[in-house]
Coordinates of C-alpha atoms and ligand atoms in Angstrom, one line a residue:
M153 CA -11.0 -26.3 1.8
S154 CA -8.7 -24.4 4.0
N155 CA -6.2 -27.7 4.4
W156 CA -3.9 -29.2 2.2
N157 CA -4.8 -31.5 -0.1
L158 CA -1.7 -33.8 -0.3
D159 CA -2.8 -36.7 -2.4
V160 CA -1.1 -35.0 -5.8
F161 CA 2.3 -36.9 -4.2
Y162 CA 0.8 -39.7 -2.5
T163 CA -2.4 -41.1 -0.7
S164 CA -1.3 -43.0 1.0
N165 CA 1.5 -44.2 3.1
E166 CA 2.4 -47.5 1.3
D167 CA 2.8 -46.2 -2.1
F168 CA 5.3 -43.3 -0.9
E169 CA 7.3 -46.1 1.3
K170 CA 7.4 -48.2 -2.2
D171 CA 9.0 -45.1 -4.2
L172 CA 11.2 -44.4 -1.7
K173 CA 12.8 -48.1 -2.2
T174 CA 12.5 -47.8 -5.8
F175 CA 14.8 -44.3 -5.6
E176 CA 17.3 -45.3 -3.7
G177 CA 18.1 -48.3 -5.0
K178 CA 18.1 -45.9 -8.7
I179 CA 20.2 -43.5 -6.8
E180 CA 23.9 -46.3 -7.2
A181 CA 23.1 -45.3 -10.9
F182 CA 25.2 -42.2 -10.8
N183 CA 28.0 -43.6 -10.0
K184 CA 28.5 -45.1 -14.0
F185 CA 29.0 -41.5 -14.9
K186 CA 31.9 -41.3 -12.5
G187 CA 35.5 -40.7 -14.2
N188 CA 33.6 -40.6 -18.3
L189 CA 32.5 -36.7 -17.7
N190 CA 35.0 -35.6 -20.2
Q191 CA 32.5 -37.5 -22.7
F192 CA 29.7 -35.7 -24.6
E193 CA 27.5 -38.6 -24.5
S194 CA 28.2 -39.4 -20.9
F195 CA 27.8 -36.3 -19.5
R196 CA 24.6 -35.7 -21.0
D197 CA 23.2 -38.6 -20.0
Y198 CA 24.2 -37.8 -16.1
I199 CA 22.5 -34.1 -17.2
L200 CA 19.2 -36.0 -17.9
F201 CA 19.8 -38.4 -15.4
D202 CA 20.1 -36.2 -12.8
E203 CA 17.0 -34.0 -13.7
R204 CA 14.8 -37.3 -13.8
T205 CA 16.0 -38.4 -10.1
T206 CA 15.6 -34.8 -9.4
M207 CA 12.1 -34.6 -10.2
D208 CA 11.3 -38.1 -8.9
F209 CA 12.8 -36.6 -5.0
Y210 CA 10.8 -33.4 -4.9
K211 CA 7.9 -35.9 -5.3
L212 CA 9.0 -37.5 -2.3
Y213 CA 10.5 -34.8 -0.5
A214 CA 7.5 -32.6 -0.9
Y215 CA 5.3 -35.2 1.1
A216 CA 7.3 -35.8 3.8
H217 CA 8.3 -32.0 4.7
L218 CA 4.4 -30.8 4.0
S219 CA 3.1 -33.6 6.0
S220 CA 5.7 -33.3 8.8
D221 CA 4.8 -29.6 9.1
L222 CA 1.7 -29.7 9.5
N223 CA 2.2 -31.5 13.2
L224 CA 5.6 -31.6 14.4
K225 CA 4.4 -34.1 17.3
D226 CA 3.4 -36.6 15.0
T227 CA 6.1 -39.5 15.6
E228 CA 5.4 -41.4 12.1
K229 CA 5.4 -38.5 10.3
Q230 CA 9.0 -37.2 11.9
A231 CA 10.1 -40.8 10.5
R232 CA 9.2 -40.6 7.6
Y233 CA 10.7 -37.4 6.9
Q234 CA 14.2 -38.3 8.8
K235 CA 14.4 -41.1 6.1
V236 CA 13.9 -39.0 3.7
L237 CA 16.8 -36.3 4.2
I238 CA 18.9 -39.5 4.8
V239 CA 17.9 -40.5 1.3
M240 CA 19.2 -36.9 0.6
N241 CA 22.6 -37.2 2.6
K242 CA 22.9 -40.1 0.1
L243 CA 21.8 -38.4 -3.0
S244 CA 24.6 -35.7 -1.9
S245 CA 27.3 -38.4 -0.9
V246 CA 27.0 -40.4 -4.3
T247 CA 27.2 -37.2 -6.5
S248 CA 30.0 -35.8 -4.9
Y249 CA 32.4 -36.5 -7.4
V250 CA 30.6 -34.3 -9.8
S251 CA 31.7 -30.7 -9.4
P252 CA 35.0 -31.6 -9.2
E253 CA 35.1 -33.9 -11.8
M254 CA 33.3 -31.4 -14.4
I255 CA 36.2 -28.5 -12.9
K256 CA 39.0 -31.2 -14.2
V257 CA 37.3 -31.1 -17.5
G258 CA 37.1 -27.5 -18.0
K259 CA 34.4 -24.9 -19.0
E260 CA 35.7 -24.7 -22.4
T261 CA 35.1 -28.0 -22.7
L262 CA 31.6 -28.6 -21.1
L263 CA 29.6 -25.6 -23.0
S264 CA 31.2 -27.0 -26.2
F265 CA 28.9 -30.1 -25.2
I266 CA 26.4 -28.2 -24.0
D267 CA 26.4 -26.6 -27.6
K268 CA 26.0 -30.0 -29.1
D269 CA 22.1 -30.9 -27.4
V270 CA 20.0 -28.2 -27.3
R271 CA 18.2 -29.9 -24.1
L272 CA 21.3 -29.3 -22.1
E273 CA 21.3 -25.6 -22.7
P274 CA 19.2 -24.6 -19.3
H275 CA 22.3 -25.8 -18.2
R276 CA 24.9 -23.1 -19.2
F277 CA 24.2 -21.0 -16.3
S278 CA 25.0 -23.8 -12.9
I279 CA 28.4 -24.2 -15.2
E280 CA 29.5 -20.9 -15.4
K281 CA 28.3 -20.5 -11.7
L282 CA 30.4 -23.6 -10.8
F283 CA 33.7 -22.1 -13.1
K284 CA 33.0 -18.7 -11.0
Q285 CA 33.3 -20.9 -7.8
Q286 CA 35.8 -22.7 -8.8
E287 CA 38.9 -21.7 -6.0
H288 CA 36.5 -23.6 -3.6
V289 CA 35.5 -26.5 -5.1
L290 CA 38.4 -29.5 -3.5
S291 CA 39.7 -32.2 -4.6
D292 CA 37.6 -35.3 -5.4
S293 CA 38.7 -36.9 -2.2
E294 CA 38.9 -33.7 -0.2
E295 CA 35.3 -33.3 -1.3
K296 CA 34.1 -36.6 -0.8
L297 CA 35.4 -36.3 3.4
L298 CA 33.5 -33.1 3.5
S299 CA 30.5 -35.0 2.4
N300 CA 30.7 -37.6 5.4
F301 CA 30.1 -34.2 7.4
R302 CA 26.5 -33.4 5.6
P303 CA 24.7 -35.5 7.8
V304 CA 26.5 -33.5 11.0
S305 CA 26.0 -30.3 9.8
S306 CA 22.4 -30.5 10.3
V307 CA 22.4 -31.7 13.3
P308 CA 22.3 -28.2 15.5
T309 CA 19.1 -26.8 12.9
Q310 CA 17.4 -30.3 14.1
L311 CA 18.6 -29.8 17.8
Y312 CA 17.1 -26.1 17.7
T313 CA 14.1 -27.6 16.6
S314 CA 14.4 -29.3 19.4
L315 CA 14.8 -27.2 22.4
S316 CA 12.3 -24.5 20.3
V317 CA 9.4 -26.9 19.6
T318 CA 9.2 -30.1 19.6
D319 CA 10.2 -30.1 24.2
R320 CA 8.5 -26.6 24.4
V321 CA 4.9 -26.5 27.0
D322 CA 2.7 -24.2 27.2
E323 CA 3.5 -21.4 30.1
V324 CA 0.3 -20.9 32.6
I325 CA -0.1 -17.8 33.9
T326 CA -1.6 -15.4 36.3
L327 CA -3.1 -11.7 34.9
S328 CA -3.9 -9.1 38.2
D329 CA -7.0 -9.6 37.6
G330 CA -6.7 -13.7 39.1
Q331 CA -7.7 -14.5 35.0
E332 CA -5.5 -17.6 34.3
L333 CA -3.9 -17.4 30.6
T334 CA -2.0 -19.7 28.3
I335 CA 1.0 -18.7 26.4
N336 CA 2.4 -20.4 23.5
T337 CA 4.6 -19.0 20.8
S338 CA 1.9 -18.6 18.6
N339 CA -0.8 -16.6 20.9
W340 CA 1.4 -14.2 22.3
R341 CA 1.9 -11.6 19.6
S342 CA -2.0 -11.6 19.4
L343 CA -2.9 -11.5 22.8
L344 CA -0.3 -9.2 24.5
P345 CA -1.7 -5.8 23.3
T346 CA -5.3 -7.0 24.2
F347 CA -4.4 -5.8 28.3
K348 CA -4.1 -2.7 29.2
D349 CA -2.3 -3.4 32.4
P350 CA 1.7 -2.6 31.7
D351 CA 2.7 -5.4 34.4
D352 CA 0.1 -8.0 32.4
R353 CA 2.0 -6.8 29.0
A354 CA 5.2 -7.6 30.9
K355 CA 3.8 -11.1 32.4
I356 CA 2.6 -12.3 29.0
F357 CA 6.2 -11.7 27.0
S358 CA 8.0 -13.0 30.3
A359 CA 6.1 -16.1 29.6
A360 CA 6.5 -16.0 26.4
F361 CA 10.4 -15.5 26.2
K362 CA 10.9 -17.8 29.7
R363 CA 11.6 -21.0 27.7
Y364 CA 15.2 -19.1 26.1
K365 CA 15.8 -18.0 29.3
E366 CA 15.9 -20.9 31.0
N367 CA 17.9 -22.5 28.1
K368 CA 19.8 -19.9 27.0
D369 CA 22.9 -22.1 27.7
A370 CA 21.5 -25.0 25.7
F371 CA 20.1 -22.6 23.1
A372 CA 24.0 -20.0 22.7
A373 CA 25.8 -23.9 22.6
T374 CA 23.7 -25.3 19.7
Y375 CA 23.8 -21.6 18.4
N376 CA 27.7 -22.0 18.8
L377 CA 27.8 -25.4 16.6
V378 CA 26.1 -23.4 13.5
L379 CA 28.8 -20.7 14.2
Q380 CA 31.6 -23.6 14.3
N381 CA 29.9 -25.7 11.3
M382 CA 30.1 -22.7 9.2
A383 CA 33.3 -21.3 9.8
A384 CA 34.7 -25.2 9.3
S385 CA 33.2 -25.3 6.1
Y386 CA 34.5 -21.8 4.7
K387 CA 38.1 -22.3 6.4
S388 CA 38.3 -25.8 4.1
R389 CA 37.0 -23.9 1.1
D390 CA 39.1 -20.9 1.7
Y391 CA 36.8 -18.2 1.7
K392 CA 37.4 -14.8 3.5
S393 CA 34.9 -15.2 6.4
A394 CA 31.7 -17.2 6.9
L395 CA 29.9 -13.9 5.4
E396 CA 32.0 -13.9 1.9
S397 CA 30.8 -18.1 1.5
K398 CA 27.3 -17.4 1.7
L399 CA 27.2 -14.6 -0.5
E400 CA 29.6 -15.3 -3.3
G401 CA 27.2 -18.5 -4.2
N402 CA 24.7 -15.7 -5.4
D403 CA 27.6 -13.5 -6.3
I404 CA 26.5 -10.6 -4.2
P405 CA 28.8 -8.4 -3.7
L406 CA 29.7 -7.7 0.1
D407 CA 29.0 -3.6 -0.9
V408 CA 25.2 -4.8 -0.7
F409 CA 25.2 -6.1 2.7
L410 CA 28.1 -3.5 4.7
T411 CA 26.1 -0.7 2.9
L412 CA 22.5 -2.2 3.6
K413 CA 23.7 -2.6 7.7
D414 CA 25.3 0.8 7.8
T415 CA 22.6 2.7 6.2
A416 CA 20.2 1.0 8.8
Y417 CA 22.5 1.6 11.6
N418 CA 23.3 5.3 10.6
N419 CA 19.7 6.5 10.5
T420 CA 18.0 5.1 13.2
A421 CA 16.8 9.0 14.0
P422 CA 13.2 8.6 12.3
I423 CA 12.8 5.2 14.3
K424 CA 13.7 7.2 18.1
R425 CA 11.0 9.6 16.3
Y426 CA 8.4 7.5 15.6
L427 CA 8.6 5.5 19.3
A428 CA 8.1 9.1 21.1
L429 CA 5.1 9.4 19.1
R430 CA 3.9 6.5 20.0
K431 CA 4.6 6.3 23.8
K432 CA 3.1 10.1 23.8
H433 CA -0.3 8.7 22.1
L434 CA -0.8 5.3 23.6
K435 CA -0.4 6.7 26.9
L436 CA 2.6 5.4 28.4
D437 CA 4.9 6.1 31.1
K438 CA 8.0 3.7 30.4
Y439 CA 8.5 2.5 26.3
H440 CA 9.5 -1.8 26.1
T441 CA 10.3 -4.0 22.6
Y442 CA 7.2 -5.6 23.3
D443 CA 5.0 -2.3 23.1
R444 CA 5.4 -2.8 19.7
F445 CA 2.4 -4.7 19.2
L446 CA -0.1 -2.1 20.8
K447 CA -2.1 -0.3 18.4
L448 CA -2.5 3.4 17.9
A449 CA -6.3 3.3 17.0
S450 CA -8.4 0.4 18.2
S451 CA -9.8 -1.2 15.5
D452 CA -11.8 -4.3 16.2
K453 CA -11.6 -5.9 12.5
T454 CA -11.4 -9.3 12.1
Y455 CA -10.6 -10.8 8.8
S456 CA -11.7 -14.2 8.5
Y457 CA -9.8 -15.6 5.5
E458 CA -12.1 -15.6 3.3
E459 CA -12.3 -12.2 3.5
A460 CA -9.0 -11.3 3.5
K461 CA -8.8 -13.3 0.5
A462 CA -11.2 -11.3 -0.9
L463 CA -9.6 -7.7 0.0
F464 CA -6.5 -9.1 -2.2
F465 CA -8.1 -10.0 -5.1
E466 CA -10.4 -6.4 -4.8
A467 CA -6.7 -4.7 -4.2
L468 CA -5.5 -6.4 -7.7
E469 CA -8.0 -4.6 -9.7
G470 CA -7.0 -2.9 -12.2
Y471 CA -3.6 -4.8 -12.3
D472 CA -1.4 -6.5 -15.7
E473 CA -4.2 -9.4 -16.5
E474 CA -1.3 -12.1 -16.2
F475 CA 0.0 -11.3 -12.7
V476 CA -3.6 -10.6 -11.4
N477 CA -3.9 -14.7 -12.5
N478 CA -1.0 -15.6 -11.4
E479 CA -1.8 -14.3 -7.7
K480 CA -5.1 -15.7 -7.8
R481 CA -4.2 -19.1 -8.6
A482 CA -0.8 -19.0 -6.0
L483 CA -4.4 -19.3 -3.5
E484 CA -6.8 -21.9 -5.3
D485 CA -8.0 -24.3 -2.5
G486 CA -5.5 -27.5 -1.6
Y487 CA -3.0 -25.3 -1.8
V488 CA -3.2 -23.5 1.4
D489 CA -3.3 -24.8 5.2
V490 CA -4.9 -21.6 6.5
E491 CA -6.1 -23.0 10.6
I492 CA -3.9 -22.2 13.7
K493 CA -3.2 -26.2 15.2
D494 CA -1.3 -28.0 17.6
G495 CA 1.6 -29.3 16.8
K496 CA 1.3 -27.5 13.3
R497 CA 5.0 -25.5 12.2
T498 CA 4.6 -22.3 13.6
G499 CA 4.8 -19.2 11.1
A500 CA 4.1 -19.0 7.8
Y501 CA 5.9 -20.0 4.0
S502 CA 5.1 -21.1 0.5
S503 CA 7.3 -23.8 -0.5
G504 CA 7.4 -24.7 -4.2
F505 CA 8.6 -27.9 -6.2
Y506 CA 9.3 -27.9 -9.7
G507 CA 6.3 -29.8 -11.6
Y508 CA 3.9 -28.9 -9.1
H509 CA 1.3 -26.4 -7.5
P510 CA 3.3 -24.8 -5.0
Y511 CA 2.0 -24.7 -1.1
I512 CA 1.4 -22.0 1.3
L513 CA 1.4 -22.6 4.8
L514 CA -0.1 -20.3 6.9
N515 CA -1.3 -19.6 10.7
H516 CA -4.3 -16.8 10.1
D517 CA -5.5 -15.6 13.6
K518 CA -7.9 -12.8 12.0
T519 CA -5.4 -9.9 12.7
L520 CA -4.9 -7.0 9.9
D521 CA -0.8 -8.6 10.3
S522 CA -2.2 -12.5 9.0
V523 CA -3.9 -10.7 6.1
F524 CA -0.1 -9.0 5.3
T525 CA 1.1 -12.2 5.5
L526 CA -1.8 -14.1 3.2
V527 CA -0.6 -11.6 0.2
H528 CA 3.0 -12.2 1.3
E529 CA 3.3 -15.4 0.7
A530 CA 0.5 -15.4 -2.2
G531 CA 3.6 -13.4 -3.6
H532 CA 5.9 -16.2 -3.1
S533 CA 3.5 -18.9 -4.5
A534 CA 2.9 -16.8 -7.1
H535 CA 6.5 -16.3 -8.6
T536 CA 7.2 -20.2 -8.2
I537 CA 3.9 -20.5 -10.7
F538 CA 5.7 -17.4 -13.3
S539 CA 9.3 -19.1 -12.8
N540 CA 8.0 -22.5 -13.5
E541 CA 6.1 -21.8 -16.0
S542 CA 9.2 -20.0 -17.8
Q543 CA 12.4 -21.7 -16.8
P544 CA 13.3 -24.6 -17.3
L545 CA 13.5 -27.4 -14.2
A546 CA 17.8 -25.9 -14.0
T547 CA 16.9 -22.3 -13.7
S548 CA 13.8 -22.9 -12.3
D549 CA 14.7 -22.3 -9.0
Y550 CA 14.6 -18.4 -7.7
T551 CA 17.2 -17.5 -4.6
I552 CA 15.3 -16.1 -1.1
F553 CA 17.2 -12.3 -2.6
V554 CA 14.5 -11.6 -5.4
A555 CA 11.8 -14.0 -3.7
E556 CA 11.2 -11.6 -1.2
I557 CA 10.4 -8.8 -3.7
A558 CA 7.6 -10.0 -5.1
S559 CA 6.2 -11.0 -0.7
T560 CA 6.8 -7.3 0.1
F561 CA 5.5 -6.2 -3.7
N562 CA 2.0 -7.6 -3.0
E563 CA 1.9 -5.9 0.6
R564 CA 2.5 -2.5 -0.5
L565 CA -0.3 -3.3 -3.0
L566 CA -2.3 -4.3 0.3
A567 CA -2.0 -1.4 1.6
D568 CA -2.1 1.0 -0.9
H569 CA -5.5 -0.1 -1.8
L570 CA -6.6 -0.3 2.2
L571 CA -5.5 3.2 2.3
E572 CA -7.5 4.2 -0.4
K573 CA -10.6 2.8 0.7
A574 CA -9.9 4.3 4.6
T575 CA -12.8 6.3 4.8
N576 CA -12.6 7.0 9.1
K577 CA -9.3 8.3 11.0
A578 CA -9.2 5.0 13.5
D579 CA -8.7 3.3 9.8
K580 CA -6.4 5.4 8.0
I581 CA -4.0 5.1 11.7
T582 CA -4.4 1.9 11.3
I583 CA -2.8 1.2 7.8
I584 CA -0.2 4.0 8.2
E585 CA 0.5 2.1 11.6
N586 CA 0.8 -1.1 9.9
E587 CA 2.8 0.4 7.1
I588 CA 5.7 1.5 9.7
D589 CA 5.7 -1.1 11.2
G590 CA 6.7 -3.5 7.8
I591 CA 9.4 -0.7 7.7
M592 CA 10.7 -0.9 10.8
S593 CA 10.3 -5.1 11.7
T594 CA 11.4 -6.3 7.8
F595 CA 14.2 -3.2 6.9
Y596 CA 15.0 -2.0 10.2
R597 CA 14.5 -5.3 12.7
Q598 CA 16.1 -7.9 10.3
T599 CA 19.0 -5.8 9.9
L600 CA 19.1 -5.4 13.4
F601 CA 19.4 -9.5 13.3
A602 CA 22.0 -9.0 10.2
H603 CA 24.4 -6.6 12.3
Y604 CA 24.3 -9.3 15.2
E605 CA 25.2 -12.5 12.9
Y606 CA 28.0 -10.4 11.6
E607 CA 29.2 -9.1 14.8
A608 CA 28.5 -12.8 16.5
N609 CA 31.0 -14.0 13.6
K610 CA 33.3 -11.8 13.9
L611 CA 34.0 -13.4 17.7
V612 CA 34.3 -17.0 15.9
E613 CA 36.4 -16.1 13.8
Q614 CA 38.7 -14.2 16.5
G615 CA 38.8 -17.5 18.1
I616 CA 36.4 -16.1 20.9
P617 CA 34.0 -18.1 22.7
L618 CA 30.4 -17.6 22.5
N619 CA 28.5 -17.7 25.3
A620 CA 24.8 -17.0 26.4
E621 CA 26.2 -13.7 27.5
N622 CA 28.7 -12.4 24.5
L623 CA 25.4 -13.3 22.3
S624 CA 23.0 -10.7 24.5
Q625 CA 25.6 -8.2 25.1
I626 CA 25.7 -7.6 21.3
M627 CA 22.0 -7.9 21.4
I628 CA 22.3 -5.3 24.1
D629 CA 24.2 -2.7 22.2
L630 CA 22.4 -3.0 19.0
Y631 CA 18.8 -1.8 20.5
L632 CA 20.5 0.6 22.7
H633 CA 21.8 1.7 19.4
Y634 CA 18.5 1.0 17.3
Y635 CA 15.7 2.0 19.5
D636 CA 17.6 3.9 22.7
L637 CA 15.9 0.4 24.6
D638 CA 17.6 -1.1 27.1
I639 CA 16.3 -4.8 26.7
T640 CA 18.1 -5.5 30.2
K641 CA 14.8 -4.2 31.6
E642 CA 12.9 -6.8 29.8
D643 CA 12.5 -10.3 31.8
G644 CA 14.2 -12.9 28.5
K645 CA 14.6 -10.1 25.9
Q646 CA 18.3 -10.1 25.7
Y647 CA 17.6 -13.2 24.4
V648 CA 16.5 -12.5 21.5
W649 CA 19.0 -14.2 18.8
A650 CA 17.7 -17.4 20.7
Y651 CA 14.0 -16.7 19.7
I652 CA 14.8 -15.5 15.7
P653 CA 14.8 -19.5 14.2
H654 CA 16.4 -17.8 10.5
L655 CA 19.5 -17.1 13.0
F656 CA 20.1 -21.1 13.6
R657 CA 18.2 -23.1 10.4
T658 CA 19.7 -20.3 7.7
P659 CA 22.9 -18.3 8.9
F660 CA 23.2 -14.4 6.6
Y661 CA 20.2 -14.9 5.1
V662 CA 17.7 -12.4 7.5
Y663 CA 19.6 -9.6 5.7
Q664 CA 17.5 -10.3 2.4
Y665 CA 14.6 -9.2 4.2
A666 CA 15.5 -6.1 4.0
S667 CA 17.5 -5.3 1.1
S668 CA 14.6 -7.0 -0.6
Y669 CA 12.4 -4.4 0.9
A670 CA 14.3 -1.9 -0.1
A671 CA 14.3 -3.1 -3.8
S672 CA 11.1 -3.9 -4.0
L673 CA 9.3 -0.5 -2.6
K674 CA 11.1 1.1 -5.9
I675 CA 9.7 -1.2 -7.9
Y676 CA 6.5 -0.9 -6.8
G677 CA 6.9 2.8 -7.2
D678 CA 8.1 2.4 -10.2
V679 CA 4.7 0.5 -11.1
K680 CA 2.1 2.5 -9.2
A681 CA 3.4 5.3 -10.9
G682 CA 3.0 4.1 -14.6
V683 CA 6.7 4.3 -15.5
P684 CA 7.2 3.1 -19.2
N685 CA 7.5 -0.6 -19.3
A686 CA 8.0 -1.1 -15.2
M687 CA 5.1 -3.6 -14.5
E688 CA 7.3 -5.9 -17.8
K689 CA 10.0 -5.6 -16.3
Y690 CA 8.7 -6.5 -12.6
K691 CA 7.1 -9.7 -14.5
G692 CA 10.6 -10.3 -16.3
L693 CA 12.0 -10.9 -12.7
L694 CA 9.4 -13.4 -12.1
K695 CA 10.2 -14.7 -15.0
S696 CA 13.6 -15.1 -14.8
G697 CA 13.1 -18.1 -11.7
G698 CA 16.7 -18.4 -11.3
S699 CA 18.7 -17.6 -14.8
D700 CA 20.7 -15.0 -13.6
F701 CA 22.0 -13.5 -9.9
P702 CA 19.8 -11.7 -8.1
V703 CA 21.5 -7.9 -7.9
N704 CA 21.5 -8.3 -11.7
Q705 CA 17.5 -9.3 -12.1
A706 CA 17.0 -6.2 -9.4
K707 CA 19.1 -3.9 -11.7
L708 CA 17.3 -5.1 -14.2
A709 CA 13.8 -4.7 -12.6
G710 CA 14.9 -1.1 -12.4
A711 CA 16.3 -1.4 -8.2
D712 CA 20.3 -1.1 -8.0
L713 CA 21.6 -2.3 -4.6
T714 CA 24.9 -1.5 -4.7
K715 CA 23.7 2.4 -4.3
K716 CA 22.9 3.5 -0.9
E717 CA 20.4 6.2 -2.6
T718 CA 18.3 2.7 -2.7
F719 CA 18.1 1.9 1.3
E720 CA 17.9 5.3 1.5
A721 CA 14.3 6.6 -0.3
V722 CA 13.0 3.4 2.3
V723 CA 14.2 5.7 5.4
C724 CA 13.0 8.9 2.9
R725 CA 9.5 6.7 2.9
F726 CA 9.9 6.2 7.1
N727 CA 9.7 10.3 7.5
Q728 CA 7.0 10.6 5.3
L729 CA 4.6 8.2 6.9
I730 CA 5.7 9.4 10.1
D731 CA 4.5 13.0 9.0
L732 CA 1.4 11.3 7.8
L733 CA 0.4 10.0 11.0
E734 CA 1.5 12.8 13.1
A735 CA -0.7 15.0 11.3
I736 CA -3.5 12.7 11.6
L737 CA -2.4 12.3 15.4
E738 CA -2.3 15.0 16.6
N739 CA -5.3 16.6 14.4
Ligands
LIG226 ZN1 8.5 -14.4 2.3

């Protein structure tokens, strides 16, 4: 079965509605703890009540969110999801007194409460985290005031969804041979490399980015709203910058971000070397950013979902039993939605809820890329399984920072397996090219986007209004530096900032793809080389869930992200892969 089975949550809309109503009624009960958190019994009851409420909410949220993603055009499902979001806002409004009140009670008192009851023990880390951020928690009335704005803060991402998904129409283009082609956001990347004529490729790209070009001002205004929102929040809470407000929650040193950004920026020579090699062997007169989808070797190999899965299981052979088991469990029937469907959310993700098996959304297009996507998401789900089974609810939720270690670890594992299996030149080229593409897209491209966010936020901090022109200029400059490519020559490419959902939905998120990629490469290298205890240390990271700060977790597993050398190792591997590729291509 290649569809989600959501029956574990609800089998009918009536049951869902009934539960939602009951839940709404229970929320008010949070008020009875207000003003009493300085007493042990009240504090204990609050913690236990909050845990039960969270679990109840997960059930409602998971059902509404997952079913809505299966068809974003289904208004009934969308309305259901909106209802859950409204309840979520109510919940956060009703509990807005908690953090300020806990701060008033004081760290020592709260920790002494935790000492009294073993059921409270899992909350020690969150209490310690809370007091780490103490200076940014405002007074009771100020927090209440800010919580009123929470529904407003989700508006920009709703706008972005409307602009980029809901209101989107497919573009129909006519190619040089008279053939008509329908282009949409999910098919253009796989269609583009199938056309030999550079003009046809330009047309496909132009059609894919038409929406961003035509609505550039609406996208820019939406993005402005995202950053202004973030600015209002970091200023209200007295952080030095938006970036620091995003990093501090997970205790990530600013240096990790800056070292990554600068190391990538200062090591773009291999990119240019690689692009020159590609241009030569692809026999192109001019190289465009979208030519990255062209393949150096022709392989018409396709992978059905079942084949992709079998390949992954083969790659897992010989690895630690517990690790392999959880990776396999991640792909159990009913928990993976495989096919591309109209209205379905594009891309891929793994979504986990404590107490439930994690769900994977795919848009499997049978390419080698989609096999890598499959193992990537399986890595996330296996991580969730490890964490949920080792951690209590309070510390089960791991950060995205460690999340991407688990996913890219699997990609390296699959790549090595494929490379070992490869017998002919074309297959070897395809796999090396794919590995390099991982470094290009996950390490460099994501760091470029992080750099873009850094620059865009700098404009906001300087009080310079954001518009389509200055946002595009940042991208133009970065692409020129990184790739030596002038993106103003590609119709619509300068609006690439509008094309990346993460920049709108979760600002200062994408850098973690790159830093996690580097950490993962180090950890995988250790496991593969048979460094004593490397697998145990890696499983330790997966099991530790959200019980520690991510930079610590990575360090304990063998990757120190405060050191520039960890990032330079990616550059080193990049050069080695180009050497390998060059040797095969030029022989
Ligand atoms: Zn991921």
